[in-house]
Short mmCIF file of C-alpha atoms and ligand atoms in Angstrom, two decimals:
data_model
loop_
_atom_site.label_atom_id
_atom_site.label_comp_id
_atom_site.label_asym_id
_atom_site.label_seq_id
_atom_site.Cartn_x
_atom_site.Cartn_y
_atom_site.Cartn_z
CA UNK A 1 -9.46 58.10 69.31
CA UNK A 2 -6.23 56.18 68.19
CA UNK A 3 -4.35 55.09 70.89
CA UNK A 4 -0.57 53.50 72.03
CA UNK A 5 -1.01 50.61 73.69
CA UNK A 6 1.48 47.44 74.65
CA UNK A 7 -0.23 44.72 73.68
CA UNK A 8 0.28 41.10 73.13
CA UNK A 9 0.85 39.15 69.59
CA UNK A 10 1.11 35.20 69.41
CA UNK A 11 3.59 33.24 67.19
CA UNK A 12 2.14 32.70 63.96
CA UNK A 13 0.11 29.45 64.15
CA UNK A 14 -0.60 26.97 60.86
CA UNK A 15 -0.94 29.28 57.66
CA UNK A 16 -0.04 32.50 59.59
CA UNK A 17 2.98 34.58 59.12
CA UNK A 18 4.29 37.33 61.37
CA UNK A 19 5.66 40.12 59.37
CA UNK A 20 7.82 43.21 60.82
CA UNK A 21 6.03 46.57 59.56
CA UNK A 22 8.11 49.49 57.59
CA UNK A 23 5.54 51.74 56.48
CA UNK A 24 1.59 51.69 57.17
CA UNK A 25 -0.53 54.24 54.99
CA UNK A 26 -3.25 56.15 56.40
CA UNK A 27 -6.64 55.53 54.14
CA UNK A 28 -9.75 57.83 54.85
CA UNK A 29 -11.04 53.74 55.75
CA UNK A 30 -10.00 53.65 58.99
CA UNK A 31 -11.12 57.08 59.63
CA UNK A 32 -14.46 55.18 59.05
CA UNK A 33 -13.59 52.63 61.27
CA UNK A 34 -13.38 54.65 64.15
CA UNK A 35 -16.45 56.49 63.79
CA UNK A 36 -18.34 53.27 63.55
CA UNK A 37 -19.14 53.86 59.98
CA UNK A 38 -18.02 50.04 59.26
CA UNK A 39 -20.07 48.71 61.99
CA UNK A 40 -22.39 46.13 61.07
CA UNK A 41 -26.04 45.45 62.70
CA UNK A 42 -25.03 43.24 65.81
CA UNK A 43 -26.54 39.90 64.15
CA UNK A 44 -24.22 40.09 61.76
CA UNK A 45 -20.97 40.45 64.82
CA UNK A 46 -22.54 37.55 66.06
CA UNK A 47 -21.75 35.86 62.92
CA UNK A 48 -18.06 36.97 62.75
CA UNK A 49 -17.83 35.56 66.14
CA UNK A 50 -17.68 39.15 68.63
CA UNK A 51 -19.85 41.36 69.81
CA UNK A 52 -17.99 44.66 69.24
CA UNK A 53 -15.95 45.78 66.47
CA UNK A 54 -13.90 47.44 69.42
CA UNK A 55 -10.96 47.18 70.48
CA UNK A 56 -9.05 46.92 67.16
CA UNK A 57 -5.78 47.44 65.77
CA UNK A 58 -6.08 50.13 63.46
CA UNK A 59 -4.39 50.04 59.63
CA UNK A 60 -4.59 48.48 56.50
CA UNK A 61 -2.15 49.83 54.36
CA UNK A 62 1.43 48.63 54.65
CA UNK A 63 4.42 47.13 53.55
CA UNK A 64 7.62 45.23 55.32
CA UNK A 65 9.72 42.14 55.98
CA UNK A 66 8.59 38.49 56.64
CA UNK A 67 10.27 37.57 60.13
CA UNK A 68 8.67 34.17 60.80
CA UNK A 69 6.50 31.78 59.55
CA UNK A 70 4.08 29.09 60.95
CA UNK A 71 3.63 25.80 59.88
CA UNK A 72 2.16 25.16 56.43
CA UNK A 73 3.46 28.12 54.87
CA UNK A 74 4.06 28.33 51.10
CA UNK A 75 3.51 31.59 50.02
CA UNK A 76 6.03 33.46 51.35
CA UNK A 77 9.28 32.98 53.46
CA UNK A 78 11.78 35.03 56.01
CA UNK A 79 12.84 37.29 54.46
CA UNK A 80 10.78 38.46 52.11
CA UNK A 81 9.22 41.64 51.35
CA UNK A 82 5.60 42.35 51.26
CA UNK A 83 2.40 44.20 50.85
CA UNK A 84 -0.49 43.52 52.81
CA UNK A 85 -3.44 42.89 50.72
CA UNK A 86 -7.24 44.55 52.75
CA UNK A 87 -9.05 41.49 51.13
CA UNK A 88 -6.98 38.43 51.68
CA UNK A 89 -7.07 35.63 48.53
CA UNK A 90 -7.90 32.24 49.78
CA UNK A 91 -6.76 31.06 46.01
CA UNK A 92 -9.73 28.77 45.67
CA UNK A 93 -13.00 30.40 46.50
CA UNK A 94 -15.72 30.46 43.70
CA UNK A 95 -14.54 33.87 43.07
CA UNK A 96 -10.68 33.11 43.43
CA UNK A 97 -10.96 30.65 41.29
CA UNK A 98 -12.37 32.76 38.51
CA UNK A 99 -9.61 35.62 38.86
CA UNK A 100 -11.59 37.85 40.86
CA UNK A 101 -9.71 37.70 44.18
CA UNK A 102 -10.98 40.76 45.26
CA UNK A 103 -14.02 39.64 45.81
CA UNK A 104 -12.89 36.11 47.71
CA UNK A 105 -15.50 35.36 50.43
CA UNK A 106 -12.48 35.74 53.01
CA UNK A 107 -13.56 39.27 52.29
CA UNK A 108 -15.96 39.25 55.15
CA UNK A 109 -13.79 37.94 57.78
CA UNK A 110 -12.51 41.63 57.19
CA UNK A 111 -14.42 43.62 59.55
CA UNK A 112 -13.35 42.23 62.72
CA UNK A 113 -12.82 38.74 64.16
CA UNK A 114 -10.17 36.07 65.06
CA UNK A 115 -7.92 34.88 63.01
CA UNK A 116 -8.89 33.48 59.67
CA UNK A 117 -6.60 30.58 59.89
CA UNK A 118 -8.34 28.67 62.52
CA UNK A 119 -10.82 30.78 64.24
CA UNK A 120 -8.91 31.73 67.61
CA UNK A 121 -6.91 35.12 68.63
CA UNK A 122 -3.54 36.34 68.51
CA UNK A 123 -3.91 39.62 69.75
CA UNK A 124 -4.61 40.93 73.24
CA UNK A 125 -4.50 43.11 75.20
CA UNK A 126 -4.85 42.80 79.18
CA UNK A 127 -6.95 39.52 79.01
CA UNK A 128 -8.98 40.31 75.93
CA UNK A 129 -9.16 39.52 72.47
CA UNK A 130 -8.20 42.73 69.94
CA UNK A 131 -9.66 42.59 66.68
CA UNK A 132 -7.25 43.83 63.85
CA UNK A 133 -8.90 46.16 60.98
CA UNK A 134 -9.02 44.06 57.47
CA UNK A 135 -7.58 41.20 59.56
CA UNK A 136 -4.49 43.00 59.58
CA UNK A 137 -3.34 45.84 62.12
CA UNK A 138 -0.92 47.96 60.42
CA UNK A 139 -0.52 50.17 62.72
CA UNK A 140 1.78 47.87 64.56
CA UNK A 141 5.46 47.29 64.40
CA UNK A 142 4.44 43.73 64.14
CA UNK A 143 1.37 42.31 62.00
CA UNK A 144 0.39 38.17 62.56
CA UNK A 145 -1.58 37.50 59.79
CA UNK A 146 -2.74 34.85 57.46
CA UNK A 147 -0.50 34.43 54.45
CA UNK A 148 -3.59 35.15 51.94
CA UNK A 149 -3.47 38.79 53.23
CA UNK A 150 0.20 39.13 51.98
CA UNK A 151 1.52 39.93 48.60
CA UNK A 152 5.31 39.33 47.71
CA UNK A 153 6.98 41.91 46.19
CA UNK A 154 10.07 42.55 44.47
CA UNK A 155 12.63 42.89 47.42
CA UNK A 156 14.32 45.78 45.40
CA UNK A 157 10.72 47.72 45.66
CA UNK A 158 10.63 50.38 47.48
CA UNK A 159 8.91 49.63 50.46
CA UNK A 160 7.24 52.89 51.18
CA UNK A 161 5.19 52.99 47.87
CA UNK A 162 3.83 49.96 48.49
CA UNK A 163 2.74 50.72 51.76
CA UNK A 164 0.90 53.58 49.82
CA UNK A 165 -0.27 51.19 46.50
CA UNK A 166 -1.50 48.49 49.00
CA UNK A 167 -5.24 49.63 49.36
CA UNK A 168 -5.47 53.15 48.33
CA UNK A 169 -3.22 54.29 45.01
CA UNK A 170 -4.23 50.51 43.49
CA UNK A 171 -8.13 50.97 44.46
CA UNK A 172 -8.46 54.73 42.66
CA UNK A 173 -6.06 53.11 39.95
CA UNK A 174 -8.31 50.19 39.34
CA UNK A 175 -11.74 52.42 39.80
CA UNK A 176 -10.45 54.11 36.62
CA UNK A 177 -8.60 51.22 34.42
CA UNK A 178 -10.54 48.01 35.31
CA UNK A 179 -13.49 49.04 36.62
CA UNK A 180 -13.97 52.54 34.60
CA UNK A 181 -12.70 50.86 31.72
CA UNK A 182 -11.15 54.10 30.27
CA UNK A 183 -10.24 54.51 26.83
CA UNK A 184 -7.97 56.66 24.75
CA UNK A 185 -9.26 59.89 23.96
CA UNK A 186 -11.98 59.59 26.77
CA UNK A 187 -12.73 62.31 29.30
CA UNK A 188 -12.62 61.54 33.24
CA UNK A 189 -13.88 63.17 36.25
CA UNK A 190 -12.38 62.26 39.52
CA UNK A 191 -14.31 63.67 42.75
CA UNK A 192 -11.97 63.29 45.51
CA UNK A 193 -8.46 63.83 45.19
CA UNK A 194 -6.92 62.57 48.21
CA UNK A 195 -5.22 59.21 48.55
CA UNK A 196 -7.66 56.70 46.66
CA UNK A 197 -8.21 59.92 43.72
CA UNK A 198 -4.83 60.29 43.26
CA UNK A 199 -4.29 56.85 42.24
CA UNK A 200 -7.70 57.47 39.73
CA UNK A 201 -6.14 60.70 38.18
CA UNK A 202 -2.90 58.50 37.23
CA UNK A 203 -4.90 55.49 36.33
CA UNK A 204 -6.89 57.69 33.80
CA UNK A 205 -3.90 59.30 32.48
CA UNK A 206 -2.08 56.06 31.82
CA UNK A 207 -5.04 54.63 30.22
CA UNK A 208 -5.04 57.54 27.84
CA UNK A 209 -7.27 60.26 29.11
CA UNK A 210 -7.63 63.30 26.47
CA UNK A 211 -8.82 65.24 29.86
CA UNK A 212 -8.77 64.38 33.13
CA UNK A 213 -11.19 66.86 35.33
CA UNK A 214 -9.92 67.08 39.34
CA UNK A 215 -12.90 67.50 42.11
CA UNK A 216 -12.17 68.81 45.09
CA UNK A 217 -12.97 71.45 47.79
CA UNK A 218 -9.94 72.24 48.63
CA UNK A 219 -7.06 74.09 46.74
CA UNK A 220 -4.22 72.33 47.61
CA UNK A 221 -5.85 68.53 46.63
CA UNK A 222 -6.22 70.06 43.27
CA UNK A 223 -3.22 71.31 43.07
CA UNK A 224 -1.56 68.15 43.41
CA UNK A 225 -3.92 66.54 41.17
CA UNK A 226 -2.71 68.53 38.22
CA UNK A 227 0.98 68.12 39.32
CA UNK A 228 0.28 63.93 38.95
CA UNK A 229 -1.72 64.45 35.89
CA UNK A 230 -5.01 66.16 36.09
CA UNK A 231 -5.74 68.52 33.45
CA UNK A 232 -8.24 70.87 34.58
CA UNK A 233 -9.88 71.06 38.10
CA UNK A 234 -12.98 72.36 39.66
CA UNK A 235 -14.80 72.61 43.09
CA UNK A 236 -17.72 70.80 43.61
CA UNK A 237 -19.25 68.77 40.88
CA UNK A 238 -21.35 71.34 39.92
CA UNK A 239 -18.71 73.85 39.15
CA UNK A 240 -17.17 71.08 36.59
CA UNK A 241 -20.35 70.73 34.42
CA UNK A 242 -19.42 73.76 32.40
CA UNK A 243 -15.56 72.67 32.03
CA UNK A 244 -16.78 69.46 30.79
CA UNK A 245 -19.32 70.28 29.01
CA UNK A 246 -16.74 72.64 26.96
CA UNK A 247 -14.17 69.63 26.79
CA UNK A 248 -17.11 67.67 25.14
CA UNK A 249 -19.47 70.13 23.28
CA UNK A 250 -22.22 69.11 25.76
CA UNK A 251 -21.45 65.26 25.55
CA UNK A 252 -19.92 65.41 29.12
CA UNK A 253 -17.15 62.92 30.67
CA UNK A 254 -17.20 59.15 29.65
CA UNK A 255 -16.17 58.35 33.57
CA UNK A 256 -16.77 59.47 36.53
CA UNK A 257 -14.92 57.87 39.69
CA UNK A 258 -16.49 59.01 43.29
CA UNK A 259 -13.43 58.90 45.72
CA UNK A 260 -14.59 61.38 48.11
CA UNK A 261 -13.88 60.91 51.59
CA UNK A 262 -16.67 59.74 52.71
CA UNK A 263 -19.96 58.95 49.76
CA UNK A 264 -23.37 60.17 50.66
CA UNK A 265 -26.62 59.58 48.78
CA UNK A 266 -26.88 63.38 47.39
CA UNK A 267 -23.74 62.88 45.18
CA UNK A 268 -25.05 60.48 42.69
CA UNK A 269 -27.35 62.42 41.39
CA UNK A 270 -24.47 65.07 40.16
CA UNK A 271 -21.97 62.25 39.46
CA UNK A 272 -24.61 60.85 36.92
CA UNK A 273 -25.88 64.32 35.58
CA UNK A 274 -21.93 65.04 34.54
CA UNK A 275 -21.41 61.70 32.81
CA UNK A 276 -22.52 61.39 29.03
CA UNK A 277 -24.75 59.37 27.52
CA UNK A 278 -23.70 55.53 28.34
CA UNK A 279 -21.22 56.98 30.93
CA UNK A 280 -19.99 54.52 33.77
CA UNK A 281 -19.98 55.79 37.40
CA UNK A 282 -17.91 53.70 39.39
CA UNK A 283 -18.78 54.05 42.96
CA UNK A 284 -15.08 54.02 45.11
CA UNK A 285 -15.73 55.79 48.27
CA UNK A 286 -17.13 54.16 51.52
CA UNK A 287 -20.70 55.13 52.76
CA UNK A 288 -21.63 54.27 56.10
CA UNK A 289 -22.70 50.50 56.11
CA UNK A 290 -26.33 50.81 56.51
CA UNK A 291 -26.40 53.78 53.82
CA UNK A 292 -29.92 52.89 51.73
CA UNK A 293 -30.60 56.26 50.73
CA UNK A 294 -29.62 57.61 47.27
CA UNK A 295 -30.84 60.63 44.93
CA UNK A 296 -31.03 59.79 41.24
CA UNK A 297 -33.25 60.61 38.44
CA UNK A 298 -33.80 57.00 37.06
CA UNK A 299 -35.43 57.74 34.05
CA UNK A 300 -31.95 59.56 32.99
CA UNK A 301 -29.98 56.28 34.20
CA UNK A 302 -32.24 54.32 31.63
CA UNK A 303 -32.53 56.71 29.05
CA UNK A 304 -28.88 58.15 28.99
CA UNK A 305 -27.74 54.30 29.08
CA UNK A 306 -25.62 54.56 31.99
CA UNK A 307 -23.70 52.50 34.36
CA UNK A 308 -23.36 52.66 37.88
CA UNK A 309 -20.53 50.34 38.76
CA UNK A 310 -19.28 49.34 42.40
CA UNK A 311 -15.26 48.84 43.29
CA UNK A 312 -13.53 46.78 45.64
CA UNK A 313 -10.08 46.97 45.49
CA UNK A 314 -10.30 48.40 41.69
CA UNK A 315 -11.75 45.60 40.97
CA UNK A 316 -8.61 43.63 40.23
CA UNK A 317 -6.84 41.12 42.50
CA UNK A 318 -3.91 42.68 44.75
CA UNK A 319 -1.64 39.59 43.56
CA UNK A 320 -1.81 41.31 40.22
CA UNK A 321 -1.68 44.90 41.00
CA UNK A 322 0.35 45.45 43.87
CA UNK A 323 3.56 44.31 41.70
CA UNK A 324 1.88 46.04 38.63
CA UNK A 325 1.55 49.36 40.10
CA UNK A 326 5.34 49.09 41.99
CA UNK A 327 6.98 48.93 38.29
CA UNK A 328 5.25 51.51 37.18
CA UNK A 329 6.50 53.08 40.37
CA UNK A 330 9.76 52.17 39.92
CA UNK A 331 10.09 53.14 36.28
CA UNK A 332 8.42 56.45 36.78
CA UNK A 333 5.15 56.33 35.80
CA UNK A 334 3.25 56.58 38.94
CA UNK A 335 3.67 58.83 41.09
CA UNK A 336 3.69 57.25 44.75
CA UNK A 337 6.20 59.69 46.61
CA UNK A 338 4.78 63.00 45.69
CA UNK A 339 1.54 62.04 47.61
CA UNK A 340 3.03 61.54 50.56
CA UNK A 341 2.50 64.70 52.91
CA UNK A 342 4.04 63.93 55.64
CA UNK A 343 5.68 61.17 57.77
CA UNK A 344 4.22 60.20 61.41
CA UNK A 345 5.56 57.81 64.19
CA UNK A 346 3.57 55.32 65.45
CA UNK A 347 2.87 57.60 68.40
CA UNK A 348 1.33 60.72 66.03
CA UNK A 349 -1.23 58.02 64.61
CA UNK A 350 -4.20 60.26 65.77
CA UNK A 351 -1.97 63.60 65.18
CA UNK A 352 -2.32 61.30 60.89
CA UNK A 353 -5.93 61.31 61.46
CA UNK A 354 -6.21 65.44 62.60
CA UNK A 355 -4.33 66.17 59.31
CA UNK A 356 -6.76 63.72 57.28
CA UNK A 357 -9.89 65.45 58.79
CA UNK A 358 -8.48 68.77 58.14
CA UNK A 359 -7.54 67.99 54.73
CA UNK A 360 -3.98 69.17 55.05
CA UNK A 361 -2.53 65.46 53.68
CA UNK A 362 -2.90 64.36 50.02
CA UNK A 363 -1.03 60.79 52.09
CA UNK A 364 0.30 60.45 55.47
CA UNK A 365 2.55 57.57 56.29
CA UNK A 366 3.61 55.80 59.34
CA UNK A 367 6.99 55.06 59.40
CA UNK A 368 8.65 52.53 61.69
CA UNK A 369 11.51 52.46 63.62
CA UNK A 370 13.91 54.93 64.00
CA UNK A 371 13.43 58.33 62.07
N1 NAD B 401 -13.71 50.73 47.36
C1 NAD B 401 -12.60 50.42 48.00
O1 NAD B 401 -12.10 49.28 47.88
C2 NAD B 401 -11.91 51.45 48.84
C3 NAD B 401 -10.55 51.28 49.17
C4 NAD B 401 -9.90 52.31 49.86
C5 NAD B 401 -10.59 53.43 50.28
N2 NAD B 401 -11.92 53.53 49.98
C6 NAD B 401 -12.68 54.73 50.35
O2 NAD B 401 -12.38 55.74 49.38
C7 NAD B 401 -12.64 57.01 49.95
C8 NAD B 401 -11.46 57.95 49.73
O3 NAD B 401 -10.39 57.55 50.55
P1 NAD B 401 -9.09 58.45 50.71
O4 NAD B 401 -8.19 57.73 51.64
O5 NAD B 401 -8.61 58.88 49.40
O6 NAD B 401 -9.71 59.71 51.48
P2 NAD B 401 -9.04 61.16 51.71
O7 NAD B 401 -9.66 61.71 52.94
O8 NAD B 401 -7.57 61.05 51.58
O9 NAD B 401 -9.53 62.01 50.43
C9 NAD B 401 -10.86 62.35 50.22
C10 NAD B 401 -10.91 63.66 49.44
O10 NAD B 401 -12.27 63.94 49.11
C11 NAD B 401 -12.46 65.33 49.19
N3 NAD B 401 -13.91 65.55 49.25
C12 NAD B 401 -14.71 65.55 50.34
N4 NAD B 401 -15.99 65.77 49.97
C13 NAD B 401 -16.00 65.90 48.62
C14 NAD B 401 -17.01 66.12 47.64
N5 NAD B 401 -18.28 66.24 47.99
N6 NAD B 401 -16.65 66.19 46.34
C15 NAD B 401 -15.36 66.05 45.96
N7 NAD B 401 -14.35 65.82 46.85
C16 NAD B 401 -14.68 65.74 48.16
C17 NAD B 401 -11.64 65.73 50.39
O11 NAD B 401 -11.33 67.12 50.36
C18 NAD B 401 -10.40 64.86 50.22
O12 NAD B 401 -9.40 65.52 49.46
C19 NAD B 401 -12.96 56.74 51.42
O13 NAD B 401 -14.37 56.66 51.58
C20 NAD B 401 -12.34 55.39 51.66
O14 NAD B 401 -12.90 54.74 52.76
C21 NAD B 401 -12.59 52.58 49.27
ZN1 ZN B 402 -7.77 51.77 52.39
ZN1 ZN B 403 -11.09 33.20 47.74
#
């Protein structure tokens, strides 16, 4: 269970900057988090330095103001505004270096550990270390971080959509564009229409959708799904086969992005049965992080020509699409505000997580200080 606690943060040391939070979004991830879901085998916490994910500092979705810097700083200064970035960009990385800076090996320091800077802790809490959830904490008035886990952003951005476009609206957004690859004219099923499918259904639409088929169990995600630019909607994935298979005269959808809350073996087999004929399957949602099982009929994947594709991130780097997605934002074209449900304190973090479970919030949003 999420819980209040005082604790203790350190000055930013070299390469570390301390950042005052205005808004942290709530992603299904840390739902995952706290069920142990993104618990590795313990050789591999022995590697990242701990033996316990536990205690951490939930949140990895935010947005605020720069209030100090440590030495050796050059991204960013005080003053500025930012977005936190889940995978931090060490700029030079094999996989940095080639534009991909969602993939920069930083990205394993992620799950839990000290700092990235130099190894050691800033947060505690009566004597012990606290780990911080994608080496960031957002549920915290105050985040220390390293400055590759920031993103500037325009100070006249609105603060709160970035929060939201941090992790979630730019990771269903980049499922579809980058790593979907959706064309004009093509037809797209999203399963999962909460925070991370909401930013899919947009992403499709801007890329030029002809249809845009909405997944969900309950009523009200759909809803909203149409209202942001769905244009038909369906239950389960099995309900949608005839919808698409009229959109298509049999051809069915081009994409397929999996964004439900949490991904289990069983739905591949659906996900790849509704995409046509060299359809791309881009796998968004978490499984559980020693997941190996999967049901799929192979000799379709061959035969059908199809691609299952993996997303971090949307497979773009935050540097790029945080700023990307917040003019679009700004100019009207993505919808950020619409998703957000409801508004919690830092006190009704758990109340966040109730609603989440229960499916009553398309996005809920912590909002700092006073309401
Ligand atoms: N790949 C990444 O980089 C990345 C980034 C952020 C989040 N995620 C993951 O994406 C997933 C979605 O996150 P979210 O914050 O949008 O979650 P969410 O809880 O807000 O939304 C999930 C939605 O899926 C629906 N759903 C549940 N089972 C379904 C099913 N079988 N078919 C269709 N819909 C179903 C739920 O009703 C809900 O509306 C989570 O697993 C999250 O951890 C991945
Ligand atoms: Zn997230
Ligand atoms: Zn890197």
């Amino acid at each position: 269970m999420w819980k209040v606690e005082e604790i203790e943060i350190d000055p930013p040391a070299a390469r570390e900057v301390q950042v005052q939070m205005a808004y942290a979004g709530m992603c299904h991830s840390d739902e995952h988090l706290r069920e142990g879901n993104l618990t590795p085998p313990p050789e591999v916490l022995e590697m990242l330095g701990v033996s316990s994910m536990f205690p951490v500092v939930g949140g990895h979705e935010g947005a605020g103001v720069v209030t100090a810097v440590g030495p050796e700083v050059t991204q960013v200064a005080v003053g500025d505004h930012v977005a936190v970035a889940f995978i931090p960009a060490c700029g030079t990385c094999f996989w940095c270096a080639s534009g991909r800076q969602n993939l920069c090996d930083l990205g394993i320091t992620t799950l839990c550990g000290p700092m990235i800077s130099d190894g050691t802790w800033r947060y505690h809490l009566e004597g012990r270390n606290l780990n911080r959830m994608c080496q960031l904490g957002t549920f915290a008035e105050w985040v220390v971080c390293h400055e590759a886990s920031l993103v500037k952003i325009d100070p006249a951005a609105d603060l709160r959509a970035a929060a939201l476009i941090s992790c979630g609206i730019a990771t269903g957004f980049g499922a579809a564009v980058e790593r979907g690859r959706v064309r004009p004219g093509e037809v797209v099923v999203v399963a999962g229409c909460g925070g991370v499918g909401s930013g899919a259904v947009q992403g499709a639409r801007l890329a030029g959708a002809r249809s845009i088929v909405a997944v969900d169990p309950l009523h009200f995600k759909r809803v909203s799904a149409m209202r942001i630019g769905a244009t038909h909607s369906a239950a389960t994935l099995e309900e949608a086969v005839p919808v698409v298979a009229g959109l298509t005269e049999g051809r069915m959808a081009d994409v397929v992005v999996l964004t439900p809350g949490t991904l289990t073996g069983e739905l591949l087999l659906p996900a790849c049965s509704i995409a046509s004929k060299d359809g791309r399957i881009v796998v968004t949602a978490l499984a559980p992080f020693n997941q190996v099982d999967v049901k799929l009929n192979l000799f379709n994947v061959a035969m059908w020509n199809q691609s299952i594709l993996g997303t971090v991130f949307g497979s773009v780097s935050p540097r790029v699409q945080t700023p990307r997605l917040l003019s679009l934002h700004s100019q009207g074209l993505l919808h950020v505000d619409e998703l957000i449900t409801r508004e919690y304190d830092l006190a009704s973090v758990q109340e966040g997580y109730d609603d989440l479970r229960a499916g009553r919030n398309i996005r809920g949003v912590v909002r700092f200080g006073p309401r």
